[in-house]
Coordinates of C-alpha atoms and ligand atoms in Angstrom, one line a residue:
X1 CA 5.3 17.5 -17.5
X2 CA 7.9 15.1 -16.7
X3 CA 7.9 14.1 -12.6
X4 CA 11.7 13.5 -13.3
X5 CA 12.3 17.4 -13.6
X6 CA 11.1 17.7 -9.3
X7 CA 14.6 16.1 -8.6
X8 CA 16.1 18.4 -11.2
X9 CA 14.5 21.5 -9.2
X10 CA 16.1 20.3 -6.2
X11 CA 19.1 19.2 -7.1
X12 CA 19.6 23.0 -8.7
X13 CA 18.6 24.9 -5.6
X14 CA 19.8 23.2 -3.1
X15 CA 22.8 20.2 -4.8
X16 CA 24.7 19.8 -1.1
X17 CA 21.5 18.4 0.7
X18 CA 21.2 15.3 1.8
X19 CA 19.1 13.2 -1.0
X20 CA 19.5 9.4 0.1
X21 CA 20.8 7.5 3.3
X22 CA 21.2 3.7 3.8
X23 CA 20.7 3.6 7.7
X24 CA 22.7 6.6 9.2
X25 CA 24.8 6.5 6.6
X26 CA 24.0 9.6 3.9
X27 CA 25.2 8.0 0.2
X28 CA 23.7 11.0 -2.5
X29 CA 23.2 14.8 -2.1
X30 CA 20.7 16.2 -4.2
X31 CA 23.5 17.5 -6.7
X32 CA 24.5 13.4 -6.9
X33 CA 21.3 11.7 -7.3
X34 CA 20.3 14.1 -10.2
X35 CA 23.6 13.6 -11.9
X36 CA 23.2 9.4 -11.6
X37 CA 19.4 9.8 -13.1
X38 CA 20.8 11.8 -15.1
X39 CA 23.5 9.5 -16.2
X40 CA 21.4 6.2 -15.8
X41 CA 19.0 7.8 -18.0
X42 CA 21.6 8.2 -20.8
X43 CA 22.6 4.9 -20.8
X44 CA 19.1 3.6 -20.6
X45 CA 18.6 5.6 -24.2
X46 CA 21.8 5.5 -25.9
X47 CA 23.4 2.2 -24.7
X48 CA 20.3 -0.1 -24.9
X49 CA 18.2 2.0 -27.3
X50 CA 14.5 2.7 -25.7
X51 CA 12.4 5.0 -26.8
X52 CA 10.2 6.7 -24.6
X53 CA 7.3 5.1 -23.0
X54 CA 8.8 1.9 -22.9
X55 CA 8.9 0.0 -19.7
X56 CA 11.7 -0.6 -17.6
X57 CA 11.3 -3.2 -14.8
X58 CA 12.8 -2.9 -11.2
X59 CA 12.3 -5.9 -8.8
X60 CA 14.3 -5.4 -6.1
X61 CA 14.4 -5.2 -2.2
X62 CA 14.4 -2.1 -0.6
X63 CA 17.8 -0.2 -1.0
X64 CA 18.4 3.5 -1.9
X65 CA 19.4 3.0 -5.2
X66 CA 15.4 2.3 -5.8
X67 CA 15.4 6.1 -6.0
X68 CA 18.0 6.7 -8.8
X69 CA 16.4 3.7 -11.0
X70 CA 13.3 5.5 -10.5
X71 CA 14.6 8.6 -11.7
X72 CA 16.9 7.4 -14.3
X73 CA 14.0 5.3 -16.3
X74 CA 11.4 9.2 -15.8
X75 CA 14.5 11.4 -16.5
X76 CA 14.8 9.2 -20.4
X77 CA 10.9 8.9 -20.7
X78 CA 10.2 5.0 -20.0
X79 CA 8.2 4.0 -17.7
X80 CA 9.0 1.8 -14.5
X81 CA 7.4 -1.1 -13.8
X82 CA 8.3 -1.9 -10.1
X83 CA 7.5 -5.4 -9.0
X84 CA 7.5 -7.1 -5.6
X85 CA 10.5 -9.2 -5.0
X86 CA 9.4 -11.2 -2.7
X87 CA 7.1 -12.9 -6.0
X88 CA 7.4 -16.5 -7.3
X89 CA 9.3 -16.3 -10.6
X90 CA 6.6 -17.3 -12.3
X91 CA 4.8 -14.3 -10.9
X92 CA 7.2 -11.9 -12.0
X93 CA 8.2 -13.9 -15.0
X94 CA 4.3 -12.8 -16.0
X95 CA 4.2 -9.1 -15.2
X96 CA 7.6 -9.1 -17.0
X97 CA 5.9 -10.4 -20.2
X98 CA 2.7 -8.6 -19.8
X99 CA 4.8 -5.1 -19.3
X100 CA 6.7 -6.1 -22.2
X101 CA 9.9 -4.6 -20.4
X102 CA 13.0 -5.0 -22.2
X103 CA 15.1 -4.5 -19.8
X104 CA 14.9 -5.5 -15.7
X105 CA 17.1 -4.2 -13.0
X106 CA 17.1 -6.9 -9.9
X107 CA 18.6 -7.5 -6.3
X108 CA 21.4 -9.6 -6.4
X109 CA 20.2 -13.1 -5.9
X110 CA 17.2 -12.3 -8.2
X111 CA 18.2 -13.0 -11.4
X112 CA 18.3 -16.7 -10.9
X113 CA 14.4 -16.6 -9.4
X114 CA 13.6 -14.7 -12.7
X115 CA 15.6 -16.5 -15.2
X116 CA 13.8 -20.0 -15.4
X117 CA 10.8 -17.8 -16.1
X118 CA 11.8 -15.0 -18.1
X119 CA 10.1 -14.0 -21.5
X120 CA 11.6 -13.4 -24.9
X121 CA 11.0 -9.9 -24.2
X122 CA 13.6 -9.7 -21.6
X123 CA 16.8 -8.4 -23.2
X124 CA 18.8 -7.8 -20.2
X125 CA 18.9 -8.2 -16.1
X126 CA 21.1 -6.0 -14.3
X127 CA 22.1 -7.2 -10.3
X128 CA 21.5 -3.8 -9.2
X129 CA 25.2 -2.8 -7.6
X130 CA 27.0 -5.1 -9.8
X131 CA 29.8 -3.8 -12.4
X132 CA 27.5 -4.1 -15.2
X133 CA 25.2 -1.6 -13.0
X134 CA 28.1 0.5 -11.5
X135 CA 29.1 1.5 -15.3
X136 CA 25.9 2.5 -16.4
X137 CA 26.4 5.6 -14.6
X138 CA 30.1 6.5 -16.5
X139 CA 27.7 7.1 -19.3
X140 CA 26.9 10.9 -20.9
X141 CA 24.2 12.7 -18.9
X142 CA 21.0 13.7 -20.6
X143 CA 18.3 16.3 -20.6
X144 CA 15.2 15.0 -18.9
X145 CA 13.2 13.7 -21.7
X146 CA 9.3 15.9 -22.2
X147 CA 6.6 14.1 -21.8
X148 CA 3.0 14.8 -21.5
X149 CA 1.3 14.4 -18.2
X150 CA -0.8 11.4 -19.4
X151 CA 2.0 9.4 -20.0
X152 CA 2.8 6.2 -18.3
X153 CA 4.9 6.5 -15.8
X154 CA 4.7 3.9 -13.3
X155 CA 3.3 0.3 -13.8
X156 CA 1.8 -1.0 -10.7
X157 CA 1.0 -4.5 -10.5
X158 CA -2.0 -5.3 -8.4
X159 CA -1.0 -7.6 -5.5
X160 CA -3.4 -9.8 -7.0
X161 CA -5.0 -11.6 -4.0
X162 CA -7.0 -13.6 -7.0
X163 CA -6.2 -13.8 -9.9
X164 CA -3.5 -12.4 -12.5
X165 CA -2.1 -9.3 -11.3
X166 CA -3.5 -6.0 -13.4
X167 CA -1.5 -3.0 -14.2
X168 CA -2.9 -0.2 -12.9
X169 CA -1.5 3.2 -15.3
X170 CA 0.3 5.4 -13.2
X171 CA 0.9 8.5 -15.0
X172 CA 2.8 11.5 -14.2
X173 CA -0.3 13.7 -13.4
X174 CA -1.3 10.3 -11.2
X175 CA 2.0 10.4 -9.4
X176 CA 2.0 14.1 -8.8
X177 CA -1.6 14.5 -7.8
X178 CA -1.3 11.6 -5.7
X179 CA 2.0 13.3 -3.9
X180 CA 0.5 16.6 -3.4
X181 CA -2.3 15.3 -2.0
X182 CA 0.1 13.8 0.3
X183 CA 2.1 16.9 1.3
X184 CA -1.7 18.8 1.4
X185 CA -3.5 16.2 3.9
X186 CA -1.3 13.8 5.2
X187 CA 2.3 15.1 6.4
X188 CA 3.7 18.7 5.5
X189 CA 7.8 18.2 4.6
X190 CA 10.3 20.4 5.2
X191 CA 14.1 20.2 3.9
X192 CA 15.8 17.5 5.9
X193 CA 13.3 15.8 7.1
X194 CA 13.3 11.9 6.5
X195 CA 10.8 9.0 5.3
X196 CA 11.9 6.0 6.4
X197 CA 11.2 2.9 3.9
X198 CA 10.6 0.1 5.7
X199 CA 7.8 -1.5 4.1
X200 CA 8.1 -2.4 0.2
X201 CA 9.2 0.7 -2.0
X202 CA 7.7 -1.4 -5.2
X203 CA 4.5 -0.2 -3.3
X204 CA 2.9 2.3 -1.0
X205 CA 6.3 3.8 0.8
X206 CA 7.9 3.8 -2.8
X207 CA 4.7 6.5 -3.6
X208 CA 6.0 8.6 -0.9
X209 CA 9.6 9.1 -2.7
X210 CA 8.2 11.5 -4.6
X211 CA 6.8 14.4 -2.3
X212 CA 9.8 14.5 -0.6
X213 CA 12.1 15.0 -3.5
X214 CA 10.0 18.0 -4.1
X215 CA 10.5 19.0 -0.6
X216 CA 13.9 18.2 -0.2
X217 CA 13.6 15.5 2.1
X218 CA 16.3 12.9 2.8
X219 CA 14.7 8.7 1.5
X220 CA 16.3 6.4 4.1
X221 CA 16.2 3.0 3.7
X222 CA 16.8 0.4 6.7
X223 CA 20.0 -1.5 6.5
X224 CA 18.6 -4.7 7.1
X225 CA 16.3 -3.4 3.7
X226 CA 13.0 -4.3 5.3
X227 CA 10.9 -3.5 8.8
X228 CA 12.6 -4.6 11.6
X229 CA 11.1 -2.7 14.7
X230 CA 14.9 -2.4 16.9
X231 CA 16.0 -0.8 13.7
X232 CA 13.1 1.2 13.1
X233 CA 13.5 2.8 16.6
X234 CA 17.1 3.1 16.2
X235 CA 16.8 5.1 12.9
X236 CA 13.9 7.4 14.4
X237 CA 16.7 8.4 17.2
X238 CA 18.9 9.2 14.6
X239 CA 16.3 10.8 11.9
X240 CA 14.6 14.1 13.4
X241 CA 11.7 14.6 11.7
X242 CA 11.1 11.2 10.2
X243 CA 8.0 9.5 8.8
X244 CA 7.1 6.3 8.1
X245 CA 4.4 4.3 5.9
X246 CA 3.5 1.5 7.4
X247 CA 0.9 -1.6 7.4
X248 CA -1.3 -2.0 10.4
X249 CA 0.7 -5.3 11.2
X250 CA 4.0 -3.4 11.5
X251 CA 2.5 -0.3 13.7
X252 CA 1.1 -3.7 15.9
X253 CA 5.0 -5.4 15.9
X254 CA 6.1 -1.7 16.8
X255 CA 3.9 -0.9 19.4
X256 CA 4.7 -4.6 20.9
X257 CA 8.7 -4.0 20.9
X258 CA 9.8 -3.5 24.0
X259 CA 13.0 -0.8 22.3
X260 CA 12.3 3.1 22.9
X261 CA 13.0 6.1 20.7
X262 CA 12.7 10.1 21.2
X263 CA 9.2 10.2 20.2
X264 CA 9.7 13.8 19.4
X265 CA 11.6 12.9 16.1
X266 CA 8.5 11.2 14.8
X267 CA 7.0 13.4 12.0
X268 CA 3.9 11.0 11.2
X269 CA 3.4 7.6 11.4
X270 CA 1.3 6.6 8.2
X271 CA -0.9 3.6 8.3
X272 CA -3.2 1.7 5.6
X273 CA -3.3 -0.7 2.8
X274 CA -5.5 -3.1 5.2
X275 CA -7.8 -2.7 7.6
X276 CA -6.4 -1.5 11.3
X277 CA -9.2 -2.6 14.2
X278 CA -10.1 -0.6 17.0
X279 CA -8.4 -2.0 19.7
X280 CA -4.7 -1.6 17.5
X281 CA -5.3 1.6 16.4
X282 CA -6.3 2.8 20.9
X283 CA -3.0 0.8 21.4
X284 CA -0.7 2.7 18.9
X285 CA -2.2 5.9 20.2
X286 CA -1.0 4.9 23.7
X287 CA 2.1 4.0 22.7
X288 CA 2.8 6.5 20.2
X289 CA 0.7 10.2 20.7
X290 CA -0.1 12.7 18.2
X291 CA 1.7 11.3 15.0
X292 CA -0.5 8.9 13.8
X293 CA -2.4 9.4 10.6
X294 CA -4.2 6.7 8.5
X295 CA -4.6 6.3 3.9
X296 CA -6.9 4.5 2.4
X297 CA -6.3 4.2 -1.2
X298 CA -5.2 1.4 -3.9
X299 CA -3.3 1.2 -6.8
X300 CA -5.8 2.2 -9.1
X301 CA -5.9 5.1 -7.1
X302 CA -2.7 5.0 -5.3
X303 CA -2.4 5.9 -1.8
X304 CA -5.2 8.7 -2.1
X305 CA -9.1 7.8 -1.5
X306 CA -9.5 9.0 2.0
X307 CA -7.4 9.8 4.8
X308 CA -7.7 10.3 8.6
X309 CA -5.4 13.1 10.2
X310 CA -3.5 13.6 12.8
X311 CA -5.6 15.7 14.2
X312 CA -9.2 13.7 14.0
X313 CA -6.9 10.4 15.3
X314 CA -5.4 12.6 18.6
X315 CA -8.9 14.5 19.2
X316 CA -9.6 12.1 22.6
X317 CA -12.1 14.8 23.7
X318 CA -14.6 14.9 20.5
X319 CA -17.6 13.1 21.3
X320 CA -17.3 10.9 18.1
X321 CA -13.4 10.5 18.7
X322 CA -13.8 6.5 18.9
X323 CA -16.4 6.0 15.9
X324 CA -13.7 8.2 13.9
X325 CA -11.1 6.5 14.5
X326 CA -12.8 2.8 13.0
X327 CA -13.2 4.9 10.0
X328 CA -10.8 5.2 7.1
X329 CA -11.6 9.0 7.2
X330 CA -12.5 11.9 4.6
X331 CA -11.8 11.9 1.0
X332 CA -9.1 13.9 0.1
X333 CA -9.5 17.4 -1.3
X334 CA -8.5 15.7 -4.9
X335 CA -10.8 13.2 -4.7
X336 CA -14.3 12.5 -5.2
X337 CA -15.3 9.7 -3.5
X338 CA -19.5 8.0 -3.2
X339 CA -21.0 5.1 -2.4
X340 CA -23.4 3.6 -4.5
X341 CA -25.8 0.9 -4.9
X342 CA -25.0 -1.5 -7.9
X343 CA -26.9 0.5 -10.2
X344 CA -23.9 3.1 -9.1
X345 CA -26.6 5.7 -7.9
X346 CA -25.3 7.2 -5.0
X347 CA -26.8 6.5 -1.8
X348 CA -26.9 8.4 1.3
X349 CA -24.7 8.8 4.6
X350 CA -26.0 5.7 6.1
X351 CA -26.6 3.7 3.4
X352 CA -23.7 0.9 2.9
X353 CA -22.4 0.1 -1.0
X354 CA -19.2 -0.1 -3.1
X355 CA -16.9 2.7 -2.8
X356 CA -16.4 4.7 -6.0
X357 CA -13.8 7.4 -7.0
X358 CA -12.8 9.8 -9.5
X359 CA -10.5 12.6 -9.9
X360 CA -7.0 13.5 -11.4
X361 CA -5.3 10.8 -8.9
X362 CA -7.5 7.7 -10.2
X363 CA -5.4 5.7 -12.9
X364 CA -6.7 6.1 -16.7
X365 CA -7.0 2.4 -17.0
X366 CA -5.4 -1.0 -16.8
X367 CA -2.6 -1.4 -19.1
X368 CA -3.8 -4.3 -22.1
X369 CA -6.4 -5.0 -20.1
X370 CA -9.7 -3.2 -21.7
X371 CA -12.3 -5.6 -20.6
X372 CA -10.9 -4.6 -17.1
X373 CA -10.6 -1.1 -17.5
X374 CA -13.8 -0.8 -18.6
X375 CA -14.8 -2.8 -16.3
X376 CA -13.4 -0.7 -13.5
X377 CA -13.8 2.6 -14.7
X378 CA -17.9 2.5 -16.0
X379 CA -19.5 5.6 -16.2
X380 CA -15.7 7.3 -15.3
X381 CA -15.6 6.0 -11.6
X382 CA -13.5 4.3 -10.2
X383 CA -15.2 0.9 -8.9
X384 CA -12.9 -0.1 -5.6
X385 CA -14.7 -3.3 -5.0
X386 CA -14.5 -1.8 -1.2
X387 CA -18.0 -1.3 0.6
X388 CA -18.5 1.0 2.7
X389 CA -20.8 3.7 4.4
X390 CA -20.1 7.5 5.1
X391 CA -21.7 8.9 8.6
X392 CA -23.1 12.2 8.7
X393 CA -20.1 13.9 9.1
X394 CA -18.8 12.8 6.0
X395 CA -16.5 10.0 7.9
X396 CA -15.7 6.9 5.5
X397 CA -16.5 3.8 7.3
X398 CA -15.0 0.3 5.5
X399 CA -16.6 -2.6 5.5
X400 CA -14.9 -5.4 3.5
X401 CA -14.1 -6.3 0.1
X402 CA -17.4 -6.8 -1.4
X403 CA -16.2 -10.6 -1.9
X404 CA -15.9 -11.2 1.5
X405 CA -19.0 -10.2 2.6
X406 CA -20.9 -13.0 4.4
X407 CA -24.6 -13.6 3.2
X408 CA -26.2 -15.8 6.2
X409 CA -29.6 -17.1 5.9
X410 CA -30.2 -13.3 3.7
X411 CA -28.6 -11.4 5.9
X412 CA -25.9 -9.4 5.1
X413 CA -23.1 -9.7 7.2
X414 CA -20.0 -8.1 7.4
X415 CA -16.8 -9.9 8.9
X416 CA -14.9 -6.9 10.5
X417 CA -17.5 -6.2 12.6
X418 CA -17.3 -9.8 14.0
X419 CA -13.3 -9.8 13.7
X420 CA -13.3 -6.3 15.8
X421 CA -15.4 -7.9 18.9
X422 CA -13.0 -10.8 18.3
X423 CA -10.0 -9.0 18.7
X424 CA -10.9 -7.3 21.9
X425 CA -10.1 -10.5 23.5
X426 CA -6.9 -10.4 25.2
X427 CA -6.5 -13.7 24.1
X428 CA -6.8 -13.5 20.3
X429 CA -4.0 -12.5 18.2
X430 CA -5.5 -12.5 15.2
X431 CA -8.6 -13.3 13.7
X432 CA -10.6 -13.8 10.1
X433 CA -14.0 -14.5 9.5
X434 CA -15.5 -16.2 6.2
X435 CA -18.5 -17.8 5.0
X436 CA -18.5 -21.4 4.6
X437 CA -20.7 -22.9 2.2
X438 CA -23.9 -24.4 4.6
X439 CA -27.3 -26.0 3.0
X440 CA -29.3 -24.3 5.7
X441 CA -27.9 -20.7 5.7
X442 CA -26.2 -20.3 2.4
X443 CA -23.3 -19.4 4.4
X444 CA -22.2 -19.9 8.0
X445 CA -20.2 -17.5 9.8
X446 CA -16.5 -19.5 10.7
X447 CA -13.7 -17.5 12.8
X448 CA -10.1 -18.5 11.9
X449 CA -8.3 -17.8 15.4
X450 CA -4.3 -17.0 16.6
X451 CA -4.4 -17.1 20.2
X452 CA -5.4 -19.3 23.6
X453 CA -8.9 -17.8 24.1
X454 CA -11.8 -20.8 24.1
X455 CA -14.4 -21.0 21.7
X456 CA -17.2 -20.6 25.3
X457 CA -15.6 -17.1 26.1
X458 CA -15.8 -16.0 22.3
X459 CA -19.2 -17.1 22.1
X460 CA -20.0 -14.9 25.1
X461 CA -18.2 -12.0 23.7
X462 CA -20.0 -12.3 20.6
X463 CA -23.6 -12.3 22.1
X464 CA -22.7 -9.2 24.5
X465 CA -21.5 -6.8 21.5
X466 CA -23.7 -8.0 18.0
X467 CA -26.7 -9.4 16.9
X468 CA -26.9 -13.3 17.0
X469 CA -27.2 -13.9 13.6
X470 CA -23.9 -12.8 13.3
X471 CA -21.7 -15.1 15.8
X472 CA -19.6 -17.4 14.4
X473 CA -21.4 -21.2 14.1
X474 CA -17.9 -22.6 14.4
X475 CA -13.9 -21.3 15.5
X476 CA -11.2 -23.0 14.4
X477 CA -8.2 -22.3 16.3
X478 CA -4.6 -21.9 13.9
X479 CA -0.8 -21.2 14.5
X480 CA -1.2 -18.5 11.7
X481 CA -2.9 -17.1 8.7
X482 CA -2.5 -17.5 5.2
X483 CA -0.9 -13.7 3.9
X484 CA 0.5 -12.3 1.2
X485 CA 3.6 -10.6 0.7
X486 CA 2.6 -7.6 2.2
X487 CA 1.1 -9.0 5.3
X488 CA -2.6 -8.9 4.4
X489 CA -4.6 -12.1 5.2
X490 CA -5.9 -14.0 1.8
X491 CA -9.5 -14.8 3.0
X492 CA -9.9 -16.4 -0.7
X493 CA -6.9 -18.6 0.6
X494 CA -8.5 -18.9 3.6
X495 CA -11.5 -20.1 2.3
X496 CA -9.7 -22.4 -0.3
X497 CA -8.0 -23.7 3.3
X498 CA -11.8 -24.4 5.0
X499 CA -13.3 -26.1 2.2
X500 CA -10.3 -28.7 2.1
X501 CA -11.1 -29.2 5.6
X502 CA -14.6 -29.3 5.6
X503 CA -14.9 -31.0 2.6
X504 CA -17.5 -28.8 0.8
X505 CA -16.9 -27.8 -2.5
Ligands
AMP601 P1 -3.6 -2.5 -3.0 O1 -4.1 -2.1 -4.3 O2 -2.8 -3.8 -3.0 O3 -2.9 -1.4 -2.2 O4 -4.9 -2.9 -2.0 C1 -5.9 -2.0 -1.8 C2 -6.9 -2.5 -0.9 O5 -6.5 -2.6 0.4 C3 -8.1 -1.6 -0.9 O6 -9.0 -1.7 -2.0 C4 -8.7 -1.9 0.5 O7 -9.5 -3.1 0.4 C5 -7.5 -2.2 1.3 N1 -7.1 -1.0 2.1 C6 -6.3 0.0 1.7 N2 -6.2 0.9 2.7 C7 -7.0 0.5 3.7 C8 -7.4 1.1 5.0 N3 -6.9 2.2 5.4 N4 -8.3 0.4 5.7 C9 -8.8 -0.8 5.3 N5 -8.5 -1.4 4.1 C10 -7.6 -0.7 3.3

């Protein structure tokens, strides 16, 4: 099975519906974006020779013609290799030599980030909308190419908060497991209806495409090309039936902007990728109603672990409505999911230890990388590096990366729970909590804080809500936080950041 022929489908039953939009704005039908793949992929084969299962790279903003690049590279059999433009060149100049992609399409503007740092490989870079682009698509159309349904399909570059990124194998039973498990749990799509692409389509909104090509649902992507909120409430006035993936820091900059849009056209608001506390989640609910639903997965196992609904998030009146909603939810249908001890026996509801997956949506392994795979896939789960703990209902409750758990004076401790009673401050924006190196404890508790509240009332919080052990032994107080490109905070930065100032090693 080739995931190229779902646009094919489409495009034959239904070739006058709307496929694509850049703001209002509609730009392809189903009938045209099949004939561009269709097109793209004959140049792709004939005009610059691939083969099938080579990789193709795309490292571009958001813009709609990330769906027909997508589609061109499946429909001749490569593979694409999406990358995050927002990278240093040197970044990208790596996954560009570790994919071994011969050709790279690129946002204007790119090509010169890239080119100090591009490897022999790299045959060509195409400014995506350029001439050189535009005449790709006068080329012969082609049949979509077979391919089996372990084949690569996308290449998906971890965002690498340490380390050298890994490519997690995406294959076409990966993508297509992963988007039915979407259309299943998540958010049911009907013909017309729209997912907006406001946050990176080189990552988790760029998994969504997928589902609603099956479903004949329309991709728009922002003008501005990323998440601006006026815009984002603009185009859900003029999108019925719209959904939207987004961080948790975008549903908090949304919920904060003061603009207003017929909430009635929201189909679901999707959040995940990082951890969304308590107090945001009560807020977006407020703001927001009955069309929130949370993911948690990663790109070894993209987009699918477990999810919250809908449902479970709106159901104020269930006596365990609150302790749900801290929890990333119930594994999906596909999915198995445990935790396990670090002998990977499974432990029980309760009992907190990594978070481990299998099932047809978990990647095969990283590509080159078999130390890693291994690694990562021993004893054919999927390791996360998450911890976590189910209740007794089967709820998924996170705790943190196991790195960035906090071993005080041998206690175990884990930093969300001290960032959530934190954050219910009205005075703290944001908040992260490490352990700093200390002779005494082995690590002391340190909170990293945005916002005017004073250490004294945080102190006082902290003693009301957890156990002692747990408070912080020292706040700093900071304009911001170090992120990454996709807004999640880098605690190793962090950490990096606190032994410069401290002066431990
Ligand atoms: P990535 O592979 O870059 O998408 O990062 C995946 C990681 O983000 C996961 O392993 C988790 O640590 C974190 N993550 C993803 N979804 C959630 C969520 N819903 N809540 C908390 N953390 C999440």
């Amino acid at each position: 099975m080739n995931i190229a022929s779902w646009l094919e489908q489409s495009a034959r039953s239904y070739p006058a519906l709307s496929a694509a939009a850049t703001g209002t704005r509609v730009v392809a039908t189903y009938g045209q974006l099949a004939e561009r793949a269709a097109r793209l992929a004959g140049a792709l084969r004939e005009q610059f020779g691939l083969k099938p299962g080579e990789r193709v790279a795309i490292v571009a903003k958001n813009s709609h013609h990330y769906v027909e690049l997508l589609y061109g590279i499946w429909h001749a059999g490569l593979a694409a290799v999406p990358a995050n433009a927002k990278l240093h060149g040197a970044e990208l100049g790596y996954i560009l030599d570790h994919s071994g992609a011969r050709v790279c399409f690129v946002s204007p503007g790119i090509d010169s980030v890239i080119a100090p740092h591009a490897p022999h490989s790299l045959e060509r870079l195409i400014a995506i909308g350029g001439a050189e682009y535009q005449a790709l698509f006068t080329a012969d159309a082609i049949a979509v190419v077979p391919r089996a349904a372990d084949d690569l399909a996308w290449l998906f570059y971890t965002s690498g908060t340490t380390g050298r990124p890994k490519g997690a194998m995406l294959t076409h039973r990966v993508l297509a497991a992963a988007s039915q498990a979407y259309a299943m749990e998540v958010d049911s799509v009907s013909p017309g209806d729209a997912i907006l692409h406001a946050a990176p389509m080189s990552h988790g909104s760029g998994l969504y495409i997928m589902a609603h090509v099956a479903r004949l649902g329309v991709q728009v992507v922002p003008e501005s090309g990323g998440f601006e909120p006026e815009e984002v409430f603009a185009l859900i006035d003029a999108w019925p039936r719209a959904s939207m993936f987004a961080a948790p820091t975008m549903i908090k900059r949304l919920v904060s902007c003061p603009a207003e849009c017929d909430l009635a056209n929201i189909r679901t608001l999707i959040w995940g990728g990082a951890p969304m506390y308590l107090e945001d989640a009560l807020a977006a609910l407020d703001r927001f109603g009955p069309r929130l639903a949370q993911i948690y997965g990663q790109g070894e196992s993209p987009m699918t672990i477990t999810t919250l609904s809908k449902e479970d998030i709106a159901d104020r009146g269930h006596p365990r409505w609150r302790e749900r909603l801290g929890s990333a939810g119930k594994p999906y249908a596909s999915v198995e999911v445990v935790v396990a001890d670090s002998a990977d026996r499974p432990l029980a509801a309760g009992e907190t230890g990594e978070i481990l997956c299998h099932g047809e949506v978990v990647m095969p392994g990283y590509w080159c990388n078999e130390e890693a795979s291994r690694t990562a896939l021993r004893g054919g789960w999927l390791h996360t590096g998450d911890v976590g703990v189910f209740d007794q209902e089967g709820y998924l409750h996170l705790k943190d990366r196991s790195k960035d758990l906090i071993i005080s004076g041998g206690s175990n401790i884990y930093p969300r729970e001290v960032e959530e009673v934190l954050l219910s401050h009205a005075q703290v924006r944001e908040v992260s909590v490490i352990g700093r190196p200390d002779r005494e404890w082995g690590e002391a508790v340190v909170a990293y804080v945005v916002g005017e509240a004073k250490a004294a009332e945080l102190d006082a919080l902290c003693l009301a809500r957890i156990a002692r052990f747990k408070r912080p032994k020292d706040y700093v107080f900071v304009d911001s936080l170090p992120k990454n490109n996709y807004g999640k905070i880098l605690k190793t930065e962090l950490r990096a950041m606190d032994a410069r100032k401290t002066g431990t090693p």
